[in-house]
XYZ file of C-alpha atoms in Angstrom:
595
model
C 35.398 27.088 -80.979
C 34.279 25.272 -77.826
C 34.500 21.495 -77.933
C 31.991 19.166 -76.282
C 33.529 16.497 -74.089
C 30.400 14.728 -72.815
C 27.725 12.941 -74.763
C 24.888 13.376 -72.276
C 22.896 16.457 -71.400
C 23.929 17.886 -68.026
C 21.293 17.271 -65.342
C 22.883 18.719 -62.218
C 22.652 22.189 -60.662
C 24.080 25.155 -62.558
C 27.761 25.808 -61.794
C 30.895 27.346 -63.248
C 34.469 26.089 -63.407
C 37.640 28.105 -64.111
C 40.940 26.270 -64.709
C 44.203 28.180 -64.452
C 47.589 27.041 -65.671
C 50.058 29.577 -64.272
C 53.248 28.304 -65.843
C 56.780 29.512 -65.312
C 56.843 31.495 -68.563
C 53.288 31.296 -69.938
C 49.783 31.167 -68.470
C 46.423 30.092 -69.883
C 42.832 29.791 -68.663
C 39.933 27.567 -69.652
C 36.413 27.457 -68.245
C 33.142 25.558 -68.401
C 29.559 26.615 -67.692
C 27.484 23.690 -66.422
C 23.872 24.510 -67.315
C 20.976 22.058 -66.901
C 19.728 20.743 -70.224
C 22.912 21.509 -72.157
C 26.104 19.742 -73.173
C 29.016 20.884 -71.025
C 32.041 22.083 -72.959
C 35.466 23.452 -72.171
C 36.355 26.843 -73.616
C 39.703 28.568 -73.668
C 40.300 32.304 -73.221
C 41.706 33.376 -76.588
C 42.232 37.103 -76.210
C 44.242 39.084 -73.694
C 45.102 42.780 -73.280
C 48.096 43.840 -75.337
C 47.449 41.235 -78.035
C 46.019 41.759 -81.498
C 42.276 41.090 -81.314
C 42.398 38.576 -84.174
C 45.438 36.666 -82.925
C 43.423 34.084 -80.975
C 46.298 33.603 -78.538
C 45.477 31.275 -75.665
C 48.596 31.984 -73.636
C 50.150 35.076 -72.132
C 53.496 35.695 -70.446
C 53.603 34.966 -66.720
C 55.073 38.376 -65.942
C 54.013 40.972 -63.360
C 55.603 44.432 -63.177
C 55.683 46.935 -60.316
C 56.601 50.598 -59.980
C 57.593 51.916 -56.557
C 56.013 48.885 -54.948
C 52.675 49.263 -56.744
C 51.279 46.891 -59.354
C 51.753 48.307 -62.848
C 50.961 45.609 -65.407
C 50.554 41.881 -66.012
C 50.987 39.582 -68.971
C 51.802 41.003 -72.387
C 51.553 44.564 -71.092
C 54.304 43.891 -68.541
C 56.815 42.569 -71.085
C 57.923 46.036 -72.176
C 58.825 46.852 -68.553
C 61.686 44.358 -68.751
C 63.534 47.070 -70.705
C 63.046 49.852 -68.159
C 65.399 50.078 -65.220
C 62.842 51.935 -63.102
C 60.421 49.010 -63.262
C 60.632 45.905 -61.114
C 59.466 42.759 -62.852
C 58.475 39.418 -61.335
C 59.100 36.555 -63.742
C 59.733 32.832 -63.345
C 58.370 33.243 -59.805
C 56.944 29.719 -59.897
C 60.495 28.475 -59.344
C 60.600 30.095 -55.900
C 58.099 27.614 -54.456
C 59.330 24.399 -56.052
C 60.207 21.959 -53.219
C 63.729 20.582 -52.861
C 62.372 17.101 -53.640
C 62.041 18.154 -57.293
C 65.828 17.921 -57.740
C 66.789 21.537 -58.409
C 69.257 22.070 -61.197
C 72.629 23.008 -59.758
C 74.240 26.374 -60.558
C 70.912 27.813 -61.709
C 70.167 31.240 -60.237
C 66.453 31.975 -59.908
C 65.595 35.603 -60.777
C 65.024 37.598 -57.609
C 61.598 38.949 -56.752
C 61.168 42.737 -56.928
C 61.926 44.520 -53.631
C 59.021 44.210 -51.221
C 57.119 41.778 -53.469
C 56.574 38.241 -52.182
C 55.918 35.194 -54.346
C 52.454 35.055 -52.824
C 51.758 38.632 -53.942
C 52.982 37.985 -57.487
C 50.699 34.948 -57.712
C 47.837 36.963 -56.247
C 48.235 39.784 -58.781
C 48.553 37.311 -61.655
C 45.507 35.313 -60.548
C 43.379 38.462 -60.198
C 44.471 39.530 -63.688
C 43.578 36.133 -65.157
C 40.202 36.082 -63.418
C 39.268 39.643 -64.411
C 40.087 39.000 -68.056
C 38.327 35.633 -68.045
C 35.205 37.447 -66.861
C 35.599 40.064 -69.602
C 36.095 37.374 -72.278
C 33.139 35.290 -71.085
C 30.749 38.227 -70.876
C 31.841 39.485 -74.302
C 31.485 36.103 -76.057
C 28.466 34.574 -74.267
C 24.802 35.455 -74.524
C 23.659 36.830 -71.131
C 27.268 36.321 -69.992
C 27.206 39.174 -67.492
C 24.086 37.791 -65.795
C 25.503 34.252 -65.697
C 28.810 35.441 -64.247
C 27.114 37.564 -61.591
C 24.832 34.674 -60.637
C 27.631 32.127 -60.246
C 30.651 34.244 -59.288
C 30.662 33.398 -55.583
C 30.172 29.674 -56.260
C 32.875 29.166 -58.889
C 35.242 26.234 -58.543
C 38.818 27.233 -59.354
C 41.103 24.470 -60.632
C 44.836 25.074 -60.352
C 47.106 22.871 -62.462
C 50.278 22.074 -60.529
C 53.451 20.001 -60.988
C 53.346 16.423 -59.722
C 56.021 17.364 -57.204
C 53.950 20.004 -55.412
C 52.427 19.301 -52.016
C 50.556 20.982 -49.186
C 53.103 23.771 -48.697
C 52.900 24.892 -52.326
C 49.124 24.457 -52.425
C 48.791 26.612 -49.319
C 50.730 29.404 -51.040
C 48.346 29.303 -54.013
C 45.231 29.202 -51.825
C 46.484 32.145 -49.773
C 47.214 34.074 -52.971
C 43.691 33.342 -54.239
C 42.221 34.729 -51.007
C 44.424 37.812 -51.288
C 43.281 38.282 -54.877
C 39.635 38.217 -53.796
C 38.917 35.159 -55.946
C 37.705 33.135 -52.943
C 37.168 33.894 -49.277
C 39.313 32.479 -46.498
C 36.416 30.331 -45.359
C 35.820 28.796 -48.792
C 39.402 28.455 -50.056
C 39.760 24.768 -49.128
C 36.516 23.890 -50.859
C 36.623 26.151 -53.910
C 40.312 25.914 -54.860
C 41.094 22.460 -56.281
C 44.346 21.091 -57.670
C 45.018 18.703 -60.524
C 48.480 17.390 -61.493
C 49.658 18.882 -64.765
C 50.321 15.431 -66.226
C 46.767 14.314 -65.423
C 45.389 17.437 -67.070
C 47.620 16.768 -70.077
C 46.387 13.205 -70.552
C 42.772 14.382 -70.535
C 43.627 16.984 -73.170
C 45.442 14.445 -75.349
C 42.661 11.858 -75.205
C 39.941 14.432 -75.823
C 41.685 16.030 -78.790
C 43.010 12.917 -80.502
C 41.666 9.518 -81.413
C 41.949 6.924 -78.655
C 41.634 3.920 -80.983
C 45.218 2.983 -80.038
C 44.018 2.173 -76.528
C 42.771 -1.190 -75.393
C 42.292 -2.732 -71.982
C 45.721 -3.405 -70.499
C 47.604 -0.872 -72.629
C 50.321 0.858 -70.609
C 51.514 4.279 -71.708
C 53.375 7.244 -70.236
C 52.624 10.952 -70.366
C 55.635 13.254 -70.308
C 54.591 16.848 -69.702
C 57.628 18.983 -70.528
C 56.934 22.563 -69.574
C 58.891 25.684 -68.826
C 60.443 24.646 -65.531
C 59.191 21.144 -64.671
C 58.847 17.818 -66.409
C 56.221 15.406 -65.061
C 56.255 11.737 -66.023
C 53.213 9.613 -65.232
C 52.533 6.018 -66.284
C 48.929 4.996 -66.953
C 47.212 1.710 -67.653
C 43.927 1.474 -69.550
C 41.387 -0.365 -67.378
C 38.255 -0.067 -69.505
C 36.937 0.979 -72.909
C 33.467 2.485 -73.267
C 33.584 4.276 -70.978
C 37.318 4.893 -71.006
C 39.036 4.418 -67.655
C 42.682 4.844 -66.613
C 44.735 4.146 -63.534
C 48.222 5.216 -62.546
C 50.609 2.285 -62.749
C 53.251 3.671 -60.348
C 54.150 6.860 -58.491
C 54.723 9.732 -60.911
C 57.995 11.619 -61.119
C 58.650 15.337 -61.295
C 62.002 16.994 -61.976
C 62.966 20.624 -62.292
C 63.826 20.757 -65.984
C 62.308 22.486 -68.987
C 62.625 25.172 -71.602
C 63.863 27.994 -69.353
C 66.957 25.999 -68.431
C 67.869 25.739 -72.113
C 67.409 29.501 -72.397
C 69.712 30.061 -69.446
C 72.382 27.788 -70.898
C 72.248 29.682 -74.209
C 72.340 32.999 -72.372
C 75.467 31.955 -70.468
C 77.119 30.674 -73.636
C 76.614 33.943 -75.506
C 77.222 36.212 -72.512
C 80.647 34.645 -72.108
C 81.375 35.158 -75.813
C 80.191 38.783 -75.946
C 81.636 39.920 -72.604
C 83.624 43.155 -72.994
C 82.569 43.700 -76.612
C 80.291 46.414 -77.968
C 77.535 43.810 -78.028
C 77.760 43.192 -74.292
C 74.494 44.718 -73.053
C 71.163 43.854 -71.470
C 69.046 44.997 -74.412
C 71.054 43.040 -76.998
C 70.894 39.874 -74.893
C 67.151 40.334 -74.463
C 66.696 40.499 -78.252
C 68.931 37.446 -78.748
C 66.941 35.367 -76.255
C 63.631 36.570 -77.679
C 64.627 35.365 -81.154
C 65.958 32.114 -79.737
C 62.729 31.478 -77.820
C 60.371 32.229 -80.700
C 62.340 31.158 -83.757
C 65.278 28.854 -83.086
C 64.368 26.763 -80.042
C 61.096 25.420 -81.543
C 62.959 24.360 -84.721
C 66.303 23.097 -83.435
C 66.777 19.413 -84.229
C 70.567 19.131 -84.331
C 70.698 18.395 -88.065
C 72.706 21.462 -89.174
C 76.345 22.242 -88.490
C 75.519 25.724 -87.174
C 72.564 27.991 -86.423
C 72.003 31.745 -86.499
C 70.193 34.150 -84.216
C 69.135 37.522 -85.560
C 69.446 40.443 -83.124
C 70.754 43.570 -84.900
C 71.121 45.431 -88.190
C 73.214 44.652 -91.273
C 75.856 47.053 -89.902
C 76.515 44.812 -86.901
C 79.470 42.635 -87.911
C 82.352 41.222 -85.840
C 84.039 38.199 -87.409
C 85.963 37.289 -84.221
C 82.627 36.893 -82.440
C 81.039 35.079 -85.395
C 78.630 37.976 -85.924
C 77.708 38.953 -89.480
C 75.100 41.510 -90.535
C 73.226 41.395 -87.223
C 73.288 37.614 -86.922
C 75.321 35.595 -84.427
C 76.301 32.055 -85.374
C 76.270 29.207 -82.858
C 77.847 25.818 -83.548
C 75.615 22.764 -83.431
C 77.666 21.188 -80.655
C 77.282 24.269 -78.464
C 73.513 24.283 -78.918
C 73.314 20.540 -78.327
C 75.189 21.000 -75.057
C 72.665 23.641 -73.971
C 69.732 21.359 -74.814
C 71.350 18.261 -73.355
C 71.576 19.791 -69.862
C 67.778 19.459 -69.829
C 67.103 16.592 -72.220
C 69.449 14.234 -70.365
C 67.515 14.885 -67.140
C 64.210 14.204 -68.880
C 65.480 10.920 -70.322
C 66.822 9.854 -66.929
C 63.481 10.652 -65.304
C 61.572 8.689 -67.966
C 63.964 5.761 -67.714
C 63.618 5.566 -63.945
C 59.829 5.816 -64.073
C 59.467 3.187 -66.809
C 62.074 0.790 -65.391
C 59.461 -1.725 -64.221
C 56.804 -1.025 -66.866
C 56.539 -1.926 -70.517
C 54.996 1.187 -72.035
C 53.617 0.947 -75.546
C 53.558 4.714 -76.029
C 54.983 7.920 -74.598
C 52.710 10.924 -75.125
C 54.881 14.039 -75.149
C 53.047 17.249 -74.286
C 53.861 20.725 -73.012
C 55.652 23.717 -74.488
C 59.122 22.160 -74.422
C 57.542 18.914 -75.609
C 57.280 20.556 -79.045
C 61.082 20.566 -79.343
C 62.117 18.400 -82.338
C 65.416 17.716 -80.591
C 63.727 16.388 -77.449
C 61.359 14.303 -79.556
C 64.255 12.762 -81.499
C 66.319 12.024 -78.396
C 63.371 10.340 -76.671
C 62.596 8.294 -79.783
C 66.224 7.217 -80.101
C 66.189 6.086 -76.477
C 62.845 4.289 -76.265
C 61.975 3.097 -79.768
C 64.489 0.272 -79.417
C 62.465 -0.880 -76.407
C 59.282 -1.006 -78.459
C 57.934 2.302 -77.121
C 56.615 4.832 -79.629
C 56.962 8.523 -78.807
C 53.925 10.558 -79.895
C 54.176 14.356 -79.863
C 50.815 15.789 -78.864
C 50.869 19.262 -80.416
C 50.230 22.094 -77.986
C 51.082 24.995 -80.239
C 48.607 27.336 -78.561
C 49.934 26.490 -75.096
C 46.555 25.461 -73.723
C 46.906 21.717 -73.105
C 47.127 21.860 -69.321
C 44.565 24.643 -68.838
C 42.024 22.997 -71.124
C 42.919 19.528 -69.873
C 42.216 20.564 -66.278
C 38.660 21.475 -67.220
C 38.236 18.307 -69.275
C 39.560 16.282 -66.348
C 36.922 17.752 -64.049
C 34.218 16.876 -66.597
C 35.327 13.401 -67.687
C 37.366 12.065 -64.737
C 39.136 9.389 -66.788
C 41.706 8.588 -64.085
C 40.052 6.235 -61.607
C 43.042 5.304 -59.436
C 46.339 6.919 -58.457
C 49.617 5.786 -56.949
C 50.838 7.232 -53.678
C 54.265 8.817 -53.959
C 55.069 8.455 -50.262
C 54.127 6.278 -47.293
C 51.498 7.979 -45.135
C 51.007 7.253 -41.477
C 50.436 8.599 -38.004
C 52.861 9.563 -35.232
C 51.504 7.554 -32.307
C 51.989 6.196 -28.799
C 52.564 2.460 -29.129
C 52.437 -0.383 -26.640
C 56.051 -1.132 -25.806
C 57.517 -4.205 -27.504
C 61.112 -5.071 -26.658
C 61.758 -6.492 -30.146
C 60.416 -3.401 -31.906
C 61.257 -0.600 -29.522
C 64.246 -1.885 -27.564
C 66.463 0.990 -28.690
C 64.191 3.377 -26.782
C 63.626 1.328 -23.680
C 64.741 4.326 -21.618
C 61.976 6.454 -23.183
C 59.075 4.272 -22.092
C 56.462 5.260 -19.520
C 53.338 3.889 -17.850
C 50.289 5.436 -19.436
C 47.081 6.351 -17.597
C 45.609 2.955 -18.495
C 48.474 1.141 -16.791
C 50.157 0.030 -20.034
C 53.809 0.661 -20.868
C 54.076 2.803 -23.998
C 56.602 4.731 -26.082
C 56.035 7.950 -28.053
C 56.846 9.018 -31.631
C 56.340 5.636 -33.319
C 55.412 5.707 -37.013
C 52.176 3.848 -37.770
C 51.954 3.323 -41.574
C 48.518 3.728 -43.141
C 49.181 3.624 -46.887
C 52.451 2.334 -48.356
C 54.314 4.185 -51.122
C 53.372 2.914 -54.587
C 49.967 1.612 -53.503
C 47.362 2.099 -56.239
C 44.289 3.630 -54.633
C 40.878 3.688 -56.267
C 38.819 6.887 -56.161
C 36.476 5.429 -53.553
C 39.256 4.184 -51.253
C 38.767 5.013 -47.569
C 40.487 3.757 -44.450
C 39.392 3.965 -40.820
C 41.988 3.563 -38.072
C 41.084 3.233 -34.395
C 42.854 5.351 -31.790
C 42.236 6.286 -28.176
C 43.507 8.532 -25.389
C 43.388 7.907 -21.616
C 43.532 9.979 -18.409
C 44.154 8.889 -14.825
C 40.731 9.006 -13.145
C 42.227 9.797 -9.743
C 44.007 12.970 -10.841
C 41.605 14.736 -13.194
C 38.214 16.400 -12.769
C 35.441 16.378 -15.339
C 36.095 20.081 -16.018
C 39.774 19.414 -16.611
C 38.840 16.430 -18.747
C 36.592 18.625 -20.893
C 39.482 21.051 -21.335
C 41.824 18.209 -22.367
C 39.249 16.932 -24.847
C 38.736 20.354 -26.445
C 41.688 19.739 -28.753
C 42.476 16.169 -29.672
C 45.206 16.062 -32.301
C 46.549 13.359 -34.584
C 49.648 14.102 -36.661
C 49.867 12.820 -40.239
C 53.399 12.054 -41.439
C 54.873 11.038 -44.771
C 57.946 8.883 -45.332
C 59.537 9.899 -48.619
C 62.309 7.332 -48.834
C 62.606 3.877 -50.314
C 63.495 0.653 -48.560
C 62.353 -0.424 -45.083
C 59.843 1.901 -43.443
C 61.351 3.548 -40.348
C 60.077 2.604 -36.913
C 60.086 6.222 -35.711
C 58.773 9.485 -37.105
C 60.591 11.620 -34.474
C 63.794 11.212 -32.532
C 63.957 11.054 -28.746
C 63.888 14.874 -28.545
C 60.727 15.105 -30.651
C 62.496 16.299 -33.805
C 61.366 14.862 -37.156
C 63.566 12.016 -38.382
C 65.389 12.495 -41.737
C 63.032 11.714 -44.612
C 59.953 12.149 -42.408
C 57.693 15.128 -43.034
C 54.721 16.410 -41.078
C 51.953 16.631 -43.660
C 49.201 18.024 -41.442
C 47.627 17.781 -37.999
C 44.033 16.598 -37.594
C 42.185 18.428 -34.806
C 38.824 17.822 -33.192
C 36.884 19.135 -30.202
C 35.605 16.176 -28.167
C 34.765 18.149 -25.006
C 31.009 17.353 -25.224
C 31.964 13.742 -24.417
C 33.411 14.651 -21.010
C 30.134 14.515 -19.090
C 29.218 11.080 -20.437
C 32.601 9.365 -19.958
C 32.660 6.711 -17.254
C 35.607 5.302 -15.363
C 37.196 2.201 -16.873
C 39.005 -0.327 -14.658
C 41.746 -2.656 -15.852
C 43.909 -4.678 -13.456
C 43.124 -2.262 -10.664
C 43.920 0.846 -12.727
C 41.078 3.337 -13.129
C 41.051 5.758 -15.999
C 38.913 7.665 -18.466
C 39.224 6.604 -22.070
C 37.953 8.267 -25.238
C 37.890 6.404 -28.557
C 38.130 8.103 -31.949
C 38.993 7.177 -35.518
C 41.317 8.666 -38.061
C 39.449 8.441 -41.359
C 41.431 8.788 -44.581
C 39.668 9.338 -47.906
C 42.037 9.009 -50.842
C 39.498 9.471 -53.636
C 40.206 11.985 -56.398
C 43.151 14.341 -56.793
C 42.684 15.918 -53.344
C 42.636 13.234 -50.637
C 41.543 14.297 -47.174
C 41.519 13.012 -43.619
C 39.603 13.843 -40.460
C 38.958 12.664 -36.922
C 35.608 10.981 -36.307
C 33.920 9.869 -33.095
C 30.524 8.794 -31.783
C 28.523 11.298 -29.758
C 24.959 10.629 -28.527
C 24.759 7.752 -30.955
C 25.708 9.877 -33.973
C 28.981 10.057 -35.918
C 30.722 13.421 -35.569
C 33.482 14.764 -37.786
C 36.391 17.082 -37.095
C 37.648 19.587 -39.654
C 38.924 17.705 -42.703
C 42.496 18.386 -43.795
C 43.716 17.947 -47.361
C 46.428 15.345 -47.945
C 48.293 15.496 -51.278
C 49.866 12.481 -52.945
C 53.239 14.097 -52.310
C 54.689 15.319 -49.066
C 54.985 18.977 -48.222
C 58.137 21.031 -47.930
C 59.197 22.694 -44.697
């Protein structure tokens, strides 16, 4: 049943929102129809092809299969293709675009993509499948659904839930895939595809589904979203009650850890044991892992001396391999070791994030967050510090998908912490104390001033808590020697004015330079985006400026940074004929991109 998340009748223009959570192993979709005069509610897609009609499943496998380079099936219908050697299956493809900053687990081999199939294509095929079936579900379960969908299809806002550690590079891959899937056009992708951190979606789900009477102004709590391949930890502080408002207390953390890494550890453990035996085969291992995923992993708590996995018939017995009547026995210590490879990383991430914050609660969400073993280990670690661990049940696998829609409706998070230091790569006036190491790189600019290139000009410092309405305007200029340039040449030079946005990912003192003397990015510095603008219409109105006998043309412009919401943006702005003009806005994530 749909659940209302607002108390007031919607008064805005009619619109439609679709939220997709394309996880490493499972995917889910929620949506909301905003109609004037009604209460807006989030609904979850609860039926997919290949599932029993009455099952009410909200999640499907993130699997895409191909045959001879052509798309064959997605979701549940693609699972059976894992057994056929003539089929190529894309699974766990989300791992291929995780940035290196998410601390990849060593010795973990990511499944290869099918021949000729890119990650972008797999995402595109999966997104098209999700969208097509969302349309079918909506039209089948909503009065006049086909008319509503047709009316709003080209205006739909698509929310993509993404790990905290994703940045512009990963977002670009998803936007390009959405264009390829025909979900949005190239011209509307920036506007219609939005991103929300998975942890932020999870906190909206938790607070909408469960009582918030434990919250009061000043309460600090953490949300740990433990999914298939990533674990996001975000610390929030309650800033208001009625209406409820939250703010991030510090930069969030994201590590590559989750349920699939436990699966891989178990697979390696049993593959080594069964190697060379009559049970050494792809199909048997598939059945073992399927049972482990559905039956044992959700129940394992470390309380028994041994555990069994069913995979065969009563005739399958091999005492040396600890196999009896189709069941293989695994010692508790072996299973604990498999879980601990992931759980230890999660605890370390939580400990680091909460080092300077006294959290009253940890809300544990996500598929792997249902693990009794993870819950116990976290409680053992943090209860002594006065922090209660609360498992927010997500048994239908819809927390992030539904939470993304709720987040768009309720917008409980009013301020966020920057994970990096943002700034510009600029020409600075030479200062011997600051720039002495590059004295040999200085030059006399067109305005007669000595300058040096590639200096890092910080705009927003890492860890700064920025309110939704935060904006910053920074003044810049560019000059040309009046004696050596014509107005036509000046117009050509002004046709593309560029300002580079950089991010410093490290801790400690902020570097003086964003590039070395050869123009190569310094270690830890990343080019986030370039802001472009066409200022050529100003050429005819520019007049010569004189300063200490030097004559030059000078154009002034501003870099304007808007950090409101989950998708900050920046643009160049300037004054033309008395009016403010804007260049094309570029999106700036709270994390840096990956080369």
